[in-house]
């Protein structure tokens, strides 16, 4: 029963359609769930006013909707004594030793992450190391579209090659 109540709570709309009415003169009426202490049972808005009030309730993207004050505030001097430190990253191998992230790959703040930092966080693989010689690779160019491909290959002195061809076994007869 608890899971059903949780699902109903999460799926409920922000505003019940049954409490909204549109009058013939174009105004929007929002009926209250219960009468207020001053006797108000409904509010009347113009359509633009109603949309403006609804839009004010939507939080801006990528912004916190919970703000902490006092010792839990972001710049509080005592915060490190109260908030636990984040757990150390653990190696995906069975050794259980924490991985030392390469110094040259500082993660960028925000939600966007490079594919190499995602590889590092997920699998513990440094995406900038050559898989053959384990030397750091350098970004030489970015392919923007199909016409640029041949120009880039000429600039690389035709150093690009395809993947190795694997020997295939004969199909069973």
PDB file of C-alpha atoms in Angstrom:
ATOM      1  CA  UNK A   1       0.000   0.000   0.000  1.00  0.00           C
ATOM      2  CA  UNK A   2       2.894   2.382   0.728  1.00  0.00           C
ATOM      3  CA  UNK A   3       4.324   2.016  -2.793  1.00  0.00           C
ATOM      4  CA  UNK A   4       0.945   2.777  -4.342  1.00  0.00           C
ATOM      5  CA  UNK A   5       0.598   5.939  -2.241  1.00  0.00           C
ATOM      6  CA  UNK A   6       4.089   7.022  -3.216  1.00  0.00           C
ATOM      7  CA  UNK A   7       3.316   6.459  -6.906  1.00  0.00           C
ATOM      8  CA  UNK A   8       0.088   8.456  -6.625  1.00  0.00           C
ATOM      9  CA  UNK A   9       1.923  11.289  -4.888  1.00  0.00           C
ATOM     10  CA  UNK A  10       4.682  11.389  -7.520  1.00  0.00           C
ATOM     11  CA  UNK A  11       2.244  11.234 -10.438  1.00  0.00           C
ATOM     12  CA  UNK A  12      -0.162  13.851  -9.184  1.00  0.00           C
ATOM     13  CA  UNK A  13      -0.362  17.078 -11.205  1.00  0.00           C
ATOM     14  CA  UNK A  14       0.832  20.357  -9.744  1.00  0.00           C
ATOM     15  CA  UNK A  15      -2.658  21.813 -10.158  1.00  0.00           C
ATOM     16  CA  UNK A  16      -5.941  19.887 -10.224  1.00  0.00           C
ATOM     17  CA  UNK A  17      -7.829  20.515 -13.479  1.00  0.00           C
ATOM     18  CA  UNK A  18     -11.106  20.091 -11.619  1.00  0.00           C
ATOM     19  CA  UNK A  19     -10.350  23.269  -9.638  1.00  0.00           C
ATOM     20  CA  UNK A  20      -9.790  25.381 -12.777  1.00  0.00           C
ATOM     21  CA  UNK A  21     -12.581  27.068 -14.711  1.00  0.00           C
ATOM     22  CA  UNK A  22     -12.637  29.367 -17.704  1.00  0.00           C
ATOM     23  CA  UNK A  23     -15.418  31.934 -17.563  1.00  0.00           C
ATOM     24  CA  UNK A  24     -17.262  33.085 -20.709  1.00  0.00           C
ATOM     25  CA  UNK A  25     -15.548  36.498 -20.446  1.00  0.00           C
ATOM     26  CA  UNK A  26     -12.124  34.729 -20.790  1.00  0.00           C
ATOM     27  CA  UNK A  27     -10.971  34.995 -17.180  1.00  0.00           C
ATOM     28  CA  UNK A  28      -9.542  31.973 -15.368  1.00  0.00           C
ATOM     29  CA  UNK A  29     -11.001  30.986 -11.986  1.00  0.00           C
ATOM     30  CA  UNK A  30      -8.924  28.921  -9.551  1.00  0.00           C
ATOM     31  CA  UNK A  31     -11.164  27.388  -6.871  1.00  0.00           C
ATOM     32  CA  UNK A  32      -9.475  26.801  -3.524  1.00  0.00           C
ATOM     33  CA  UNK A  33      -9.390  23.392  -1.874  1.00  0.00           C
ATOM     34  CA  UNK A  34     -10.703  24.908   1.353  1.00  0.00           C
ATOM     35  CA  UNK A  35     -12.009  28.378   2.162  1.00  0.00           C
ATOM     36  CA  UNK A  36      -9.339  30.724   3.480  1.00  0.00           C
ATOM     37  CA  UNK A  37      -9.691  32.343   6.896  1.00  0.00           C
ATOM     38  CA  UNK A  38     -10.975  35.558   5.276  1.00  0.00           C
ATOM     39  CA  UNK A  39     -13.690  33.604   3.382  1.00  0.00           C
ATOM     40  CA  UNK A  40     -11.988  33.528  -0.029  1.00  0.00           C
ATOM     41  CA  UNK A  41     -13.043  30.433  -1.999  1.00  0.00           C
ATOM     42  CA  UNK A  42     -11.664  31.312  -5.442  1.00  0.00           C
ATOM     43  CA  UNK A  43      -9.173  33.598  -7.211  1.00  0.00           C
ATOM     44  CA  UNK A  44      -9.833  35.178 -10.604  1.00  0.00           C
ATOM     45  CA  UNK A  45      -6.967  35.833 -13.066  1.00  0.00           C
ATOM     46  CA  UNK A  46      -6.574  36.982 -16.628  1.00  0.00           C
ATOM     47  CA  UNK A  47      -5.006  34.223 -18.785  1.00  0.00           C
ATOM     48  CA  UNK A  48      -1.680  36.095 -18.970  1.00  0.00           C
ATOM     49  CA  UNK A  49      -1.676  36.681 -15.209  1.00  0.00           C
ATOM     50  CA  UNK A  50      -2.424  32.996 -14.555  1.00  0.00           C
ATOM     51  CA  UNK A  51       0.417  31.806 -16.818  1.00  0.00           C
ATOM     52  CA  UNK A  52       2.795  34.334 -15.204  1.00  0.00           C
ATOM     53  CA  UNK A  53       1.946  32.995 -11.739  1.00  0.00           C
ATOM     54  CA  UNK A  54       2.456  29.389 -12.880  1.00  0.00           C
ATOM     55  CA  UNK A  55       5.764  30.239 -14.569  1.00  0.00           C
ATOM     56  CA  UNK A  56       7.024  31.836 -11.359  1.00  0.00           C
ATOM     57  CA  UNK A  57       6.649  28.443  -9.631  1.00  0.00           C
ATOM     58  CA  UNK A  58       8.944  26.639 -12.097  1.00  0.00           C
ATOM     59  CA  UNK A  59      12.529  26.545 -10.794  1.00  0.00           C
ATOM     60  CA  UNK A  60      15.257  27.690 -13.203  1.00  0.00           C
ATOM     61  CA  UNK A  61      17.224  24.868 -14.850  1.00  0.00           C
ATOM     62  CA  UNK A  62      20.316  23.565 -13.044  1.00  0.00           C
ATOM     63  CA  UNK A  63      19.654  25.638  -9.927  1.00  0.00           C
ATOM     64  CA  UNK A  64      19.261  24.386  -6.391  1.00  0.00           C
ATOM     65  CA  UNK A  65      15.743  24.448  -5.021  1.00  0.00           C
ATOM     66  CA  UNK A  66      16.947  23.819  -1.456  1.00  0.00           C
ATOM     67  CA  UNK A  67      19.156  26.408   0.200  1.00  0.00           C
ATOM     68  CA  UNK A  68      21.216  25.674   3.291  1.00  0.00           C
ATOM     69  CA  UNK A  69      22.023  28.297   5.926  1.00  0.00           C
ATOM     70  CA  UNK A  70      24.083  28.379   9.084  1.00  0.00           C
ATOM     71  CA  UNK A  71      26.632  25.613   9.573  1.00  0.00           C
ATOM     72  CA  UNK A  72      25.338  23.728   6.484  1.00  0.00           C
ATOM     73  CA  UNK A  73      25.758  26.775   4.228  1.00  0.00           C
ATOM     74  CA  UNK A  74      28.322  26.432   1.422  1.00  0.00           C
ATOM     75  CA  UNK A  75      30.789  28.971   2.895  1.00  0.00           C
ATOM     76  CA  UNK A  76      30.343  28.192   6.591  1.00  0.00           C
ATOM     77  CA  UNK A  77      33.625  27.873   8.490  1.00  0.00           C
ATOM     78  CA  UNK A  78      32.365  24.890  10.521  1.00  0.00           C
ATOM     79  CA  UNK A  79      30.929  23.006   7.524  1.00  0.00           C
ATOM     80  CA  UNK A  80      33.899  20.566   7.175  1.00  0.00           C
ATOM     81  CA  UNK A  81      33.376  19.474  10.794  1.00  0.00           C
ATOM     82  CA  UNK A  82      29.685  18.684  10.230  1.00  0.00           C
ATOM     83  CA  UNK A  83      29.436  17.383   6.642  1.00  0.00           C
ATOM     84  CA  UNK A  84      31.169  14.039   5.981  1.00  0.00           C
ATOM     85  CA  UNK A  85      33.899  13.910   3.333  1.00  0.00           C
ATOM     86  CA  UNK A  86      32.980  12.280   0.010  1.00  0.00           C
ATOM     87  CA  UNK A  87      34.010   8.634  -0.310  1.00  0.00           C
ATOM     88  CA  UNK A  88      37.314   7.919  -2.061  1.00  0.00           C
ATOM     89  CA  UNK A  89      37.092   6.532  -5.597  1.00  0.00           C
ATOM     90  CA  UNK A  90      37.643   2.805  -5.701  1.00  0.00           C
ATOM     91  CA  UNK A  91      39.425   0.920  -8.455  1.00  0.00           C
ATOM     92  CA  UNK A  92      37.162  -1.182 -10.664  1.00  0.00           C
ATOM     93  CA  UNK A  93      39.709  -4.002 -10.351  1.00  0.00           C
ATOM     94  CA  UNK A  94      39.657  -6.465  -7.469  1.00  0.00           C
ATOM     95  CA  UNK A  95      42.626  -4.867  -5.685  1.00  0.00           C
ATOM     96  CA  UNK A  96      40.437  -2.415  -3.797  1.00  0.00           C
ATOM     97  CA  UNK A  97      43.139   0.287  -3.899  1.00  0.00           C
ATOM     98  CA  UNK A  98      41.968   3.828  -4.728  1.00  0.00           C
ATOM     99  CA  UNK A  99      42.943   5.092  -8.164  1.00  0.00           C
ATOM    100  CA  UNK A 100      45.150   8.143  -8.527  1.00  0.00           C
ATOM    101  CA  UNK A 101      43.603  10.321 -11.170  1.00  0.00           C
ATOM    102  CA  UNK A 102      46.124  11.879 -13.585  1.00  0.00           C
ATOM    103  CA  UNK A 103      46.889  15.488 -12.659  1.00  0.00           C
ATOM    104  CA  UNK A 104      46.377  16.829 -16.182  1.00  0.00           C
ATOM    105  CA  UNK A 105      42.689  15.837 -16.195  1.00  0.00           C
ATOM    106  CA  UNK A 106      41.014  18.199 -13.774  1.00  0.00           C
ATOM    107  CA  UNK A 107      37.255  17.759 -14.022  1.00  0.00           C
ATOM    108  CA  UNK A 108      35.242  20.753 -15.112  1.00  0.00           C
ATOM    109  CA  UNK A 109      32.519  22.135 -12.840  1.00  0.00           C
ATOM    110  CA  UNK A 110      28.918  21.649 -13.907  1.00  0.00           C
ATOM    111  CA  UNK A 111      26.974  18.820 -15.479  1.00  0.00           C
ATOM    112  CA  UNK A 112      28.980  18.480 -18.714  1.00  0.00           C
ATOM    113  CA  UNK A 113      31.890  16.043 -18.570  1.00  0.00           C
ATOM    114  CA  UNK A 114      34.379  14.972 -21.205  1.00  0.00           C
ATOM    115  CA  UNK A 115      34.246  11.395 -22.433  1.00  0.00           C
ATOM    116  CA  UNK A 116      37.725  10.789 -21.024  1.00  0.00           C
ATOM    117  CA  UNK A 117      36.632  11.862 -17.531  1.00  0.00           C
ATOM    118  CA  UNK A 118      33.555   9.623 -17.832  1.00  0.00           C
ATOM    119  CA  UNK A 119      35.785   6.703 -18.844  1.00  0.00           C
ATOM    120  CA  UNK A 120      37.957   7.427 -15.825  1.00  0.00           C
ATOM    121  CA  UNK A 121      35.030   7.652 -13.401  1.00  0.00           C
ATOM    122  CA  UNK A 122      33.310   4.534 -14.741  1.00  0.00           C
ATOM    123  CA  UNK A 123      36.068   2.106 -15.658  1.00  0.00           C
ATOM    124  CA  UNK A 124      39.268   3.637 -14.281  1.00  0.00           C
ATOM    125  CA  UNK A 125      40.643   3.962 -17.839  1.00  0.00           C
ATOM    126  CA  UNK A 126      42.622   7.013 -18.910  1.00  0.00           C
ATOM    127  CA  UNK A 127      41.057   7.858 -22.290  1.00  0.00           C
ATOM    128  CA  UNK A 128      44.065   9.933 -23.365  1.00  0.00           C
ATOM    129  CA  UNK A 129      46.556   7.040 -23.220  1.00  0.00           C
ATOM    130  CA  UNK A 130      47.421   5.196 -26.431  1.00  0.00           C
ATOM    131  CA  UNK A 131      46.111   1.619 -26.152  1.00  0.00           C
ATOM    132  CA  UNK A 132      49.280   0.273 -27.836  1.00  0.00           C
ATOM    133  CA  UNK A 133      52.229   2.156 -26.305  1.00  0.00           C
ATOM    134  CA  UNK A 134      50.568   3.725 -23.203  1.00  0.00           C
ATOM    135  CA  UNK A 135      51.919   7.192 -24.138  1.00  0.00           C
ATOM    136  CA  UNK A 136      49.664  10.264 -23.754  1.00  0.00           C
ATOM    137  CA  UNK A 137      47.830  11.137 -26.989  1.00  0.00           C
ATOM    138  CA  UNK A 138      47.358  14.683 -28.284  1.00  0.00           C
ATOM    139  CA  UNK A 139      44.257  16.129 -29.910  1.00  0.00           C
ATOM    140  CA  UNK A 140      45.363  17.193 -33.377  1.00  0.00           C
ATOM    141  CA  UNK A 141      42.095  18.197 -35.002  1.00  0.00           C
ATOM    142  CA  UNK A 142      38.323  17.932 -34.796  1.00  0.00           C
ATOM    143  CA  UNK A 143      36.322  16.518 -37.725  1.00  0.00           C
ATOM    144  CA  UNK A 144      33.440  18.884 -38.422  1.00  0.00           C
ATOM    145  CA  UNK A 145      31.834  17.289 -41.467  1.00  0.00           C
ATOM    146  CA  UNK A 146      32.367  14.858 -44.363  1.00  0.00           C
ATOM    147  CA  UNK A 147      34.151  17.399 -46.648  1.00  0.00           C
ATOM    148  CA  UNK A 148      36.722  18.049 -43.931  1.00  0.00           C
ATOM    149  CA  UNK A 149      37.668  14.358 -43.606  1.00  0.00           C
ATOM    150  CA  UNK A 150      39.821  14.133 -46.747  1.00  0.00           C
ATOM    151  CA  UNK A 151      41.531  17.429 -45.932  1.00  0.00           C
ATOM    152  CA  UNK A 152      42.358  16.173 -42.433  1.00  0.00           C
ATOM    153  CA  UNK A 153      43.691  12.865 -43.733  1.00  0.00           C
ATOM    154  CA  UNK A 154      45.957  14.742 -46.187  1.00  0.00           C
ATOM    155  CA  UNK A 155      47.172  16.875 -43.274  1.00  0.00           C
ATOM    156  CA  UNK A 156      48.004  13.770 -41.264  1.00  0.00           C
ATOM    157  CA  UNK A 157      50.097  12.420 -44.179  1.00  0.00           C
ATOM    158  CA  UNK A 158      47.639   9.559 -44.643  1.00  0.00           C
ATOM    159  CA  UNK A 159      48.580   8.150 -41.258  1.00  0.00           C
ATOM    160  CA  UNK A 160      45.033   6.982 -40.586  1.00  0.00           C
ATOM    161  CA  UNK A 161      44.337   3.287 -40.972  1.00  0.00           C
ATOM    162  CA  UNK A 162      41.302   1.113 -40.496  1.00  0.00           C
ATOM    163  CA  UNK A 163      40.755  -1.384 -37.693  1.00  0.00           C
ATOM    164  CA  UNK A 164      42.579  -4.710 -37.951  1.00  0.00           C
ATOM    165  CA  UNK A 165      40.753  -7.453 -39.818  1.00  0.00           C
ATOM    166  CA  UNK A 166      40.075 -10.484 -37.666  1.00  0.00           C
ATOM    167  CA  UNK A 167      40.361 -13.934 -39.174  1.00  0.00           C
ATOM    168  CA  UNK A 168      36.947 -15.539 -39.365  1.00  0.00           C
ATOM    169  CA  UNK A 169      36.293 -19.217 -38.957  1.00  0.00           C
ATOM    170  CA  UNK A 170      34.518 -21.003 -41.772  1.00  0.00           C
ATOM    171  CA  UNK A 171      30.757 -21.278 -41.197  1.00  0.00           C
ATOM    172  CA  UNK A 172      29.596 -24.686 -40.009  1.00  0.00           C
ATOM    173  CA  UNK A 173      28.387 -26.928 -42.810  1.00  0.00           C
TER     174      UNK A 173
END
